[in-house]
mmCIF file of C-alpha atoms and ligand atoms in Angstrom:
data_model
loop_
_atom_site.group_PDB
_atom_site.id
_atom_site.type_symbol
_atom_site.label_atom_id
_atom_site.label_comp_id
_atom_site.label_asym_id
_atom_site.label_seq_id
_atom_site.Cartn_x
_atom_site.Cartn_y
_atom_site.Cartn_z
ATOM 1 C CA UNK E 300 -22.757 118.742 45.624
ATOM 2 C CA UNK E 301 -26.191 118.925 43.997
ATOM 3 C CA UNK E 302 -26.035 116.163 41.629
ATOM 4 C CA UNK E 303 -26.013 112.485 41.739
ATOM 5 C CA UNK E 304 -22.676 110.190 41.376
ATOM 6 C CA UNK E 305 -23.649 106.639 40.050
ATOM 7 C CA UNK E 306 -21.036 104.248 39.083
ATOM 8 C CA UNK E 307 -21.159 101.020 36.886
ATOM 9 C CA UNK E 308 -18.467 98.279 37.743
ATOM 10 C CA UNK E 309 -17.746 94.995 36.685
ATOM 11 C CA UNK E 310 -15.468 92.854 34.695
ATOM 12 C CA UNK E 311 -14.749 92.699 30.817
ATOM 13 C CA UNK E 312 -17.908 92.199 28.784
ATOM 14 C CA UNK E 313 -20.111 92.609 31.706
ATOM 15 C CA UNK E 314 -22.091 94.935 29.500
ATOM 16 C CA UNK E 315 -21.807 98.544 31.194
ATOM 17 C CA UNK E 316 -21.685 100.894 28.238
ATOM 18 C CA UNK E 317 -24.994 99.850 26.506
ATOM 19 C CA UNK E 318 -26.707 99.944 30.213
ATOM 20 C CA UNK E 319 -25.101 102.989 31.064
ATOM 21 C CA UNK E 320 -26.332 104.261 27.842
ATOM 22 C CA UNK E 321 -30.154 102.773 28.589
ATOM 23 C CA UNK E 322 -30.014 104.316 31.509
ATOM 24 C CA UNK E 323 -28.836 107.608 30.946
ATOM 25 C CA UNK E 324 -31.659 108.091 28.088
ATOM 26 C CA UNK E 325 -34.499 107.080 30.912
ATOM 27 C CA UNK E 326 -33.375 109.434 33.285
ATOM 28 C CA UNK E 327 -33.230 112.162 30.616
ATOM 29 C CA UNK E 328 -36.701 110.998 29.463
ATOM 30 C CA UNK E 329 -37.773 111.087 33.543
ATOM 31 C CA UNK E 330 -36.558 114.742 33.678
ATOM 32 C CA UNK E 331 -32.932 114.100 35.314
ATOM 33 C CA UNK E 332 -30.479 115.776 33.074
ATOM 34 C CA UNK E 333 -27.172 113.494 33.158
ATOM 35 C CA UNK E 334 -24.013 113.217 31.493
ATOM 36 C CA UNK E 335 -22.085 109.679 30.703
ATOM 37 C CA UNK E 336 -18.760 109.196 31.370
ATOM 38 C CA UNK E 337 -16.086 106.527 31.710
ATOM 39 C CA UNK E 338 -12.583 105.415 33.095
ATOM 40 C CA UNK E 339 -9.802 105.868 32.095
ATOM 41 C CA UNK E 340 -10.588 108.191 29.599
ATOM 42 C CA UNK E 341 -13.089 110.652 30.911
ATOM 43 C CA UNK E 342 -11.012 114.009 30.085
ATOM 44 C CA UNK E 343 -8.435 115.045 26.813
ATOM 45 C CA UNK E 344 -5.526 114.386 28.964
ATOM 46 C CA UNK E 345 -7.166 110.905 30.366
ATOM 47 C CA UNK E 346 -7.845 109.949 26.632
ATOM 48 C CA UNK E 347 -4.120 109.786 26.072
ATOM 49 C CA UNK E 348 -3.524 108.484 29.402
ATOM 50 C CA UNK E 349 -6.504 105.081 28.376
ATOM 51 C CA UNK E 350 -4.293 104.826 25.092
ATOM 52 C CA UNK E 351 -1.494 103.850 27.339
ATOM 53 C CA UNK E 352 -2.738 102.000 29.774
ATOM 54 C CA UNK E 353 -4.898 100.022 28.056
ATOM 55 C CA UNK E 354 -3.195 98.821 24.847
ATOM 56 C CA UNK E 355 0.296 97.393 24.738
ATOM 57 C CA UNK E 356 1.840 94.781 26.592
ATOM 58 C CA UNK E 357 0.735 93.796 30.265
ATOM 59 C CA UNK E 358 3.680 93.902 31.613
ATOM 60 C CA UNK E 359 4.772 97.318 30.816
ATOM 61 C CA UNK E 360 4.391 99.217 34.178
ATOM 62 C CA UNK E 361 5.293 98.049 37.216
ATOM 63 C CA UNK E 362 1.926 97.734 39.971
ATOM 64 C CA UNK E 363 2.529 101.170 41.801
ATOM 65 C CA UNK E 364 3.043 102.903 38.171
ATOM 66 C CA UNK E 365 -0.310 101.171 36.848
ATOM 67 C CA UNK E 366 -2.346 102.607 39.691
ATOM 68 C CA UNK E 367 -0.486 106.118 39.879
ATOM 69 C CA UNK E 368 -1.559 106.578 36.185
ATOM 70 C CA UNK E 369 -4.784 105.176 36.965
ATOM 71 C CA UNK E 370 -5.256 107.719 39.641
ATOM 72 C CA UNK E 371 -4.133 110.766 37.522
ATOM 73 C CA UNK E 372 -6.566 109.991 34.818
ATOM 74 C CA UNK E 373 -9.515 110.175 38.284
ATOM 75 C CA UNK E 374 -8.110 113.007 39.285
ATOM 76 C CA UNK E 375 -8.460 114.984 35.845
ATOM 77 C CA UNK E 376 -11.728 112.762 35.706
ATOM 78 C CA UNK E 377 -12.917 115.028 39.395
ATOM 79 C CA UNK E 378 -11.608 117.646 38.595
ATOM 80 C CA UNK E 379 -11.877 118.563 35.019
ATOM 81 C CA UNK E 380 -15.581 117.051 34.382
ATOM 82 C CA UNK E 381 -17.306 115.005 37.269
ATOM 83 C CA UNK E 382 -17.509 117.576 39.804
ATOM 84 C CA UNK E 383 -17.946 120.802 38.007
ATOM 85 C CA UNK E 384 -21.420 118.983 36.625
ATOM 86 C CA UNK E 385 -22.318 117.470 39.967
ATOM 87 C CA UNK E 386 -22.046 121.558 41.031
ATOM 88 C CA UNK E 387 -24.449 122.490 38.134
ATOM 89 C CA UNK E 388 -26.448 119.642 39.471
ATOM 90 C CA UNK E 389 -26.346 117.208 36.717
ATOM 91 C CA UNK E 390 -26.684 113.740 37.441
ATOM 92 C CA UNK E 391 -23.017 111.864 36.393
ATOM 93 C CA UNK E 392 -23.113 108.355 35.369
ATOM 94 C CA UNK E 393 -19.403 106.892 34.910
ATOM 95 C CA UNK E 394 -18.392 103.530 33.352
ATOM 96 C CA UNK E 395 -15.946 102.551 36.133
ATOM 97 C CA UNK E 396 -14.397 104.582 39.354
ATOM 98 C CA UNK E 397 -12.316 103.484 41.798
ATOM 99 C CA UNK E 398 -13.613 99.926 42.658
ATOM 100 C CA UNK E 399 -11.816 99.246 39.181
ATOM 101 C CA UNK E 400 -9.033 99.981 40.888
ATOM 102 C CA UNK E 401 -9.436 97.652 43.602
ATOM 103 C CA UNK E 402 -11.008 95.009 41.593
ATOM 104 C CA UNK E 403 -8.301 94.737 39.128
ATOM 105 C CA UNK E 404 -4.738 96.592 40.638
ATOM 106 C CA UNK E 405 -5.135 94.931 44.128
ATOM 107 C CA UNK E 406 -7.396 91.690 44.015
ATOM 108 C CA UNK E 407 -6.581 91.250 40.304
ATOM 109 C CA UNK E 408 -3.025 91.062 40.695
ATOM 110 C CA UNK E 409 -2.627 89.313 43.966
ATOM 111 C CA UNK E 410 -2.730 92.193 45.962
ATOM 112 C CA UNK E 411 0.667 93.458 44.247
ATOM 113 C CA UNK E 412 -0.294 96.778 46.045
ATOM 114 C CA UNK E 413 -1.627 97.585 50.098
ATOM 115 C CA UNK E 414 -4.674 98.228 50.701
ATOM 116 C CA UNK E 415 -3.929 100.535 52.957
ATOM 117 C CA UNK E 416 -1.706 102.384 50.154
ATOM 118 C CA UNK E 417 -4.622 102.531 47.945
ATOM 119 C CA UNK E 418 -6.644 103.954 50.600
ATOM 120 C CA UNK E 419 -3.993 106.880 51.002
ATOM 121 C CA UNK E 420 -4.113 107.199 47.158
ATOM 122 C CA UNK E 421 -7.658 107.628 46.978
ATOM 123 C CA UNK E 422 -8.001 110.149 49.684
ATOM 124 C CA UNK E 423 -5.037 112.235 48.231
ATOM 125 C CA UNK E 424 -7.201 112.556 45.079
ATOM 126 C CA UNK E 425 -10.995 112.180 46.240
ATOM 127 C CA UNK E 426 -11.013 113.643 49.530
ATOM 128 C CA UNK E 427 -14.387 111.871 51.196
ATOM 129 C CA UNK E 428 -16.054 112.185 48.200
ATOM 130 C CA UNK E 429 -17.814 108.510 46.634
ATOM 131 C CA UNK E 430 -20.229 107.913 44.274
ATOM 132 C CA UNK E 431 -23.990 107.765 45.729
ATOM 133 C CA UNK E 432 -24.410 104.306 44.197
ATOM 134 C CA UNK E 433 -22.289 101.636 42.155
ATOM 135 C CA UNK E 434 -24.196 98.923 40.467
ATOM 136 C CA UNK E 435 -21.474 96.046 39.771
ATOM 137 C CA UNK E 436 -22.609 93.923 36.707
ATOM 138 C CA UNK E 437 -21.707 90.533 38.094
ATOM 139 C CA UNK E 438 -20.681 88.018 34.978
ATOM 140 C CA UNK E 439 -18.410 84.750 34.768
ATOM 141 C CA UNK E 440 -14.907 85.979 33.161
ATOM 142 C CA UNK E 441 -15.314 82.777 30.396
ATOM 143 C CA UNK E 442 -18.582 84.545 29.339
ATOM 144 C CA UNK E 443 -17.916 88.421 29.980
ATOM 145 C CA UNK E 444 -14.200 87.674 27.818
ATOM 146 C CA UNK E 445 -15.366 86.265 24.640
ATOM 147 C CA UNK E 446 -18.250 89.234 23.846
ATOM 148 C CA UNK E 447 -15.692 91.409 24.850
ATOM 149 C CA UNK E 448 -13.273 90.029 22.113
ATOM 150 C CA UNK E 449 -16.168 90.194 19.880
ATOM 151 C CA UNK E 450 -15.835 93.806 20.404
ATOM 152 C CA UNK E 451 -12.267 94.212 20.733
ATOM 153 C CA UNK E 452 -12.275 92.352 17.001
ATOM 154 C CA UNK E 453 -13.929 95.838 15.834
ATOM 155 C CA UNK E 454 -11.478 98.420 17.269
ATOM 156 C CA UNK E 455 -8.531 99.491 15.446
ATOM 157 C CA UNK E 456 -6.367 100.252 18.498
ATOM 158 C CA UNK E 457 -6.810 96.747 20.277
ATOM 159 C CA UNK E 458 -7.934 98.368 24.505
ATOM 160 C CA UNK E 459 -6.966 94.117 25.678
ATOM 161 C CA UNK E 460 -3.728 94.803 27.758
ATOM 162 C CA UNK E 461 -6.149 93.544 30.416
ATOM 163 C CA UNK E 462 -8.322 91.266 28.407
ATOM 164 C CA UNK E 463 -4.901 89.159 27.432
ATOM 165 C CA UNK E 464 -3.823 88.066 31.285
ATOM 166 C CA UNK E 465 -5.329 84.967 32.158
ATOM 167 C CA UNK E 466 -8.408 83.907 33.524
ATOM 168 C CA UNK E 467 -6.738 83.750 37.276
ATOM 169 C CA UNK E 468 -6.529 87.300 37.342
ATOM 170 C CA UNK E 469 -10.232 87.878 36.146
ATOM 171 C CA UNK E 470 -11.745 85.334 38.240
ATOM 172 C CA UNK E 471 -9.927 86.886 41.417
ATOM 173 C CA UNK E 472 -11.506 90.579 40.095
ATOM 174 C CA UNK E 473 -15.010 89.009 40.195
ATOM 175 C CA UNK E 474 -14.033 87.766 43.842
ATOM 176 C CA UNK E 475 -12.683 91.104 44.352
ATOM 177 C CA UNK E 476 -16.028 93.141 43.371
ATOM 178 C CA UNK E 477 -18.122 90.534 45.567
ATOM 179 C CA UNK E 478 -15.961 91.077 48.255
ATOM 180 C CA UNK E 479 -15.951 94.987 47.256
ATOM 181 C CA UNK E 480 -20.211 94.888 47.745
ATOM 182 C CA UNK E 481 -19.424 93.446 50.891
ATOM 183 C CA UNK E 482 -17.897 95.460 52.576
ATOM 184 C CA UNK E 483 -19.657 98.480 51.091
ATOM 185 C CA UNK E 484 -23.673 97.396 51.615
ATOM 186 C CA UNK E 485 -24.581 100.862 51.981
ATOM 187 C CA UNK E 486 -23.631 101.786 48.415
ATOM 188 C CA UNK E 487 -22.886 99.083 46.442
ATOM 189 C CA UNK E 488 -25.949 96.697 44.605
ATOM 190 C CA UNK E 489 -24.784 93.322 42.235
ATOM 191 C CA UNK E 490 -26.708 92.473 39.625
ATOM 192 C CA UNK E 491 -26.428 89.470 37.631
ATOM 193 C CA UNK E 492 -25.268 90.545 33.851
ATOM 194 C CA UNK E 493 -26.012 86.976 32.155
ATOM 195 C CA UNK E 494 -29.515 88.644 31.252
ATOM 196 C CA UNK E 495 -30.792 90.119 27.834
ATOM 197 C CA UNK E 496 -30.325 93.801 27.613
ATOM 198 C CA UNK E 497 -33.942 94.744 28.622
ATOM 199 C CA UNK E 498 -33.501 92.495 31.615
ATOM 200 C CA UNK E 499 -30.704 94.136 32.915
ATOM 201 C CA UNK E 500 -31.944 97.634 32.278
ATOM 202 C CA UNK E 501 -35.354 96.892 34.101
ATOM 203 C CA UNK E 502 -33.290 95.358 36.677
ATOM 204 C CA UNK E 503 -31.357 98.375 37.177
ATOM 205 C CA UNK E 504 -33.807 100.305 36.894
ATOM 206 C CA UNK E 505 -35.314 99.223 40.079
ATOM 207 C CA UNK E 506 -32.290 99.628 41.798
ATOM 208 C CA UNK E 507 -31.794 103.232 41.074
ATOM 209 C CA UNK E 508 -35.834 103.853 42.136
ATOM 210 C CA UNK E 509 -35.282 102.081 45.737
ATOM 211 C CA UNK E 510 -32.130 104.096 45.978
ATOM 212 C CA UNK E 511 -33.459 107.258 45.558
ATOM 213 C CA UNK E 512 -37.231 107.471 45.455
ATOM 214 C CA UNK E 513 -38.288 109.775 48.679
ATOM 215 C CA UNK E 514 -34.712 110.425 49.480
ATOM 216 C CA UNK E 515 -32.798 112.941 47.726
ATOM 217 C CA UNK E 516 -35.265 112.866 44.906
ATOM 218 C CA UNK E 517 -38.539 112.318 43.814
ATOM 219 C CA UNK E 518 -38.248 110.339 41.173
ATOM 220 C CA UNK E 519 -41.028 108.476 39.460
HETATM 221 P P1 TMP N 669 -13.243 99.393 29.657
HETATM 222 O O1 TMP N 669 -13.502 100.869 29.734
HETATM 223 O O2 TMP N 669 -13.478 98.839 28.302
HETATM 224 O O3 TMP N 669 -13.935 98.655 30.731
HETATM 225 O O4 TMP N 669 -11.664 99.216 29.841
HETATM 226 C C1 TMP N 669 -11.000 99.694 30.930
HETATM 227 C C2 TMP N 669 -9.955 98.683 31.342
HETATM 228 O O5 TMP N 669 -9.106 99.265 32.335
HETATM 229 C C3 TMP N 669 -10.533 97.434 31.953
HETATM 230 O O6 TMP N 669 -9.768 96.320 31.531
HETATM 231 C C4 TMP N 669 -10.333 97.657 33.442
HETATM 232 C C5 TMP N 669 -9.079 98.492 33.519
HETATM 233 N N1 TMP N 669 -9.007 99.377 34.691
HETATM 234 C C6 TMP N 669 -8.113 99.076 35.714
HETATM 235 O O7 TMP N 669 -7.395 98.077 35.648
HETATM 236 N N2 TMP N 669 -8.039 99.912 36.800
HETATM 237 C C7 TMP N 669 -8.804 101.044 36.910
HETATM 238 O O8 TMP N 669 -8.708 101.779 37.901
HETATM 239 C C8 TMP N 669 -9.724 101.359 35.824
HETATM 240 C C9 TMP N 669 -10.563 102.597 35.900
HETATM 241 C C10 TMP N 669 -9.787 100.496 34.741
#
């Protein structure tokens, strides 16, 4: 692969999409040509699959049916989009991967589903493929859950089948990304998101300059 696979986790309202969007425009500016992406949601067939996974009521799937549709939409996501522009050499910056996974099917939900399961799911679709980096946008769940509400207020198909379980379940997916970045120091950076949006971006924008400045590219 050619291009560059950066990934932006984090829990609701941790503010991804506008630095993802920041982001992306710098590197363009820079001379990196990029595309933006996100999950679920990334392909036509994974823009049907978000609709159902995201609104409706939690309960609806059982845990190994949430994460087999979860994985479908990555695989289209890989397949379809992701690595065809990594092959052209395009830098691809998605709005959640498979930590999202982790965070929210397996610590999220009490570890409803193995690990070790997950890890067989993963390969099946990814191979040894991972992003180059994931920046997780670390934010309490009180404050990332009301802005996201804010935004939810504005949608007309309400995307808060995850939003609506309680705050248990999103204070055990901010444990779950901390614990993710643990165990992954190689490739995973937190950054605090309780910052203004020209904090953050600065922020991240030193991260992505340490991680690849007189490696794989030389970037500013
Ligand atoms: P978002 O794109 O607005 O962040 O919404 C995506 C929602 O889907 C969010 O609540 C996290 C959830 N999700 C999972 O539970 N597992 C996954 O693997 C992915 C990609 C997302």
């Amino acid at each position: 692969m050619k291009g560059v696979f950066i990934t932006f986790e984090g829990g609701e309202g941790s503010g991804k999409s506008s630095q993802i969007r920041l982001l992306s425009e710098y590197l363009k500016r820079t001379g990196f040509d990029n595309i933006t992406t996100r999950e679920p949601g990334g392909t036509d067939i994974g823009k049907e699959l978000r609709k159902m996974l995201l609104i409706g009521d939690t309960e609806k799937f059982d845990a190994v049916s949430e994460t087999l549709l979860f994985y479908t939409d990555r695989r289209l996501h890989l397949t379809n989009k992701i690595w065809p522009a990594m092959a052209r050499g395009k830098w691809v910056i998605s709005d959640r991967f498979a930590d999202s996974t982790i965070a929210y099917q397996y610590y999220g939900h009490g570890k409803r589903i193995s690990m070790e399961d997950l890890e067989s799911m993963y390969r099946i679709v990814a191979g040894d493929f991972k992003p180059d980096l994931t920046i997780i946008l670390d934010i309490a769940p009180e404050v990332g859950l009301k802005r996201s509400y804010a935004k939810a207020d504005t949608m007309v198909d309400k995307e808060t089948r995850f939003e609506s379980i309680g705050l248990e379940f999103h204070n055990n997916i901010r444990n779950g990304y901390l614990q993710i970045a643990k165990n992954n120091p190689e490739r995973c950076v937190v950054l605090d998101a309780d910052k203004t949006i020209e904090e953050l971006h600065k922020d991240i924008i030193r991260v992505v300059e340490e991680r690849f400045v007189g490696k794989q590219l030389d970037l500013f």
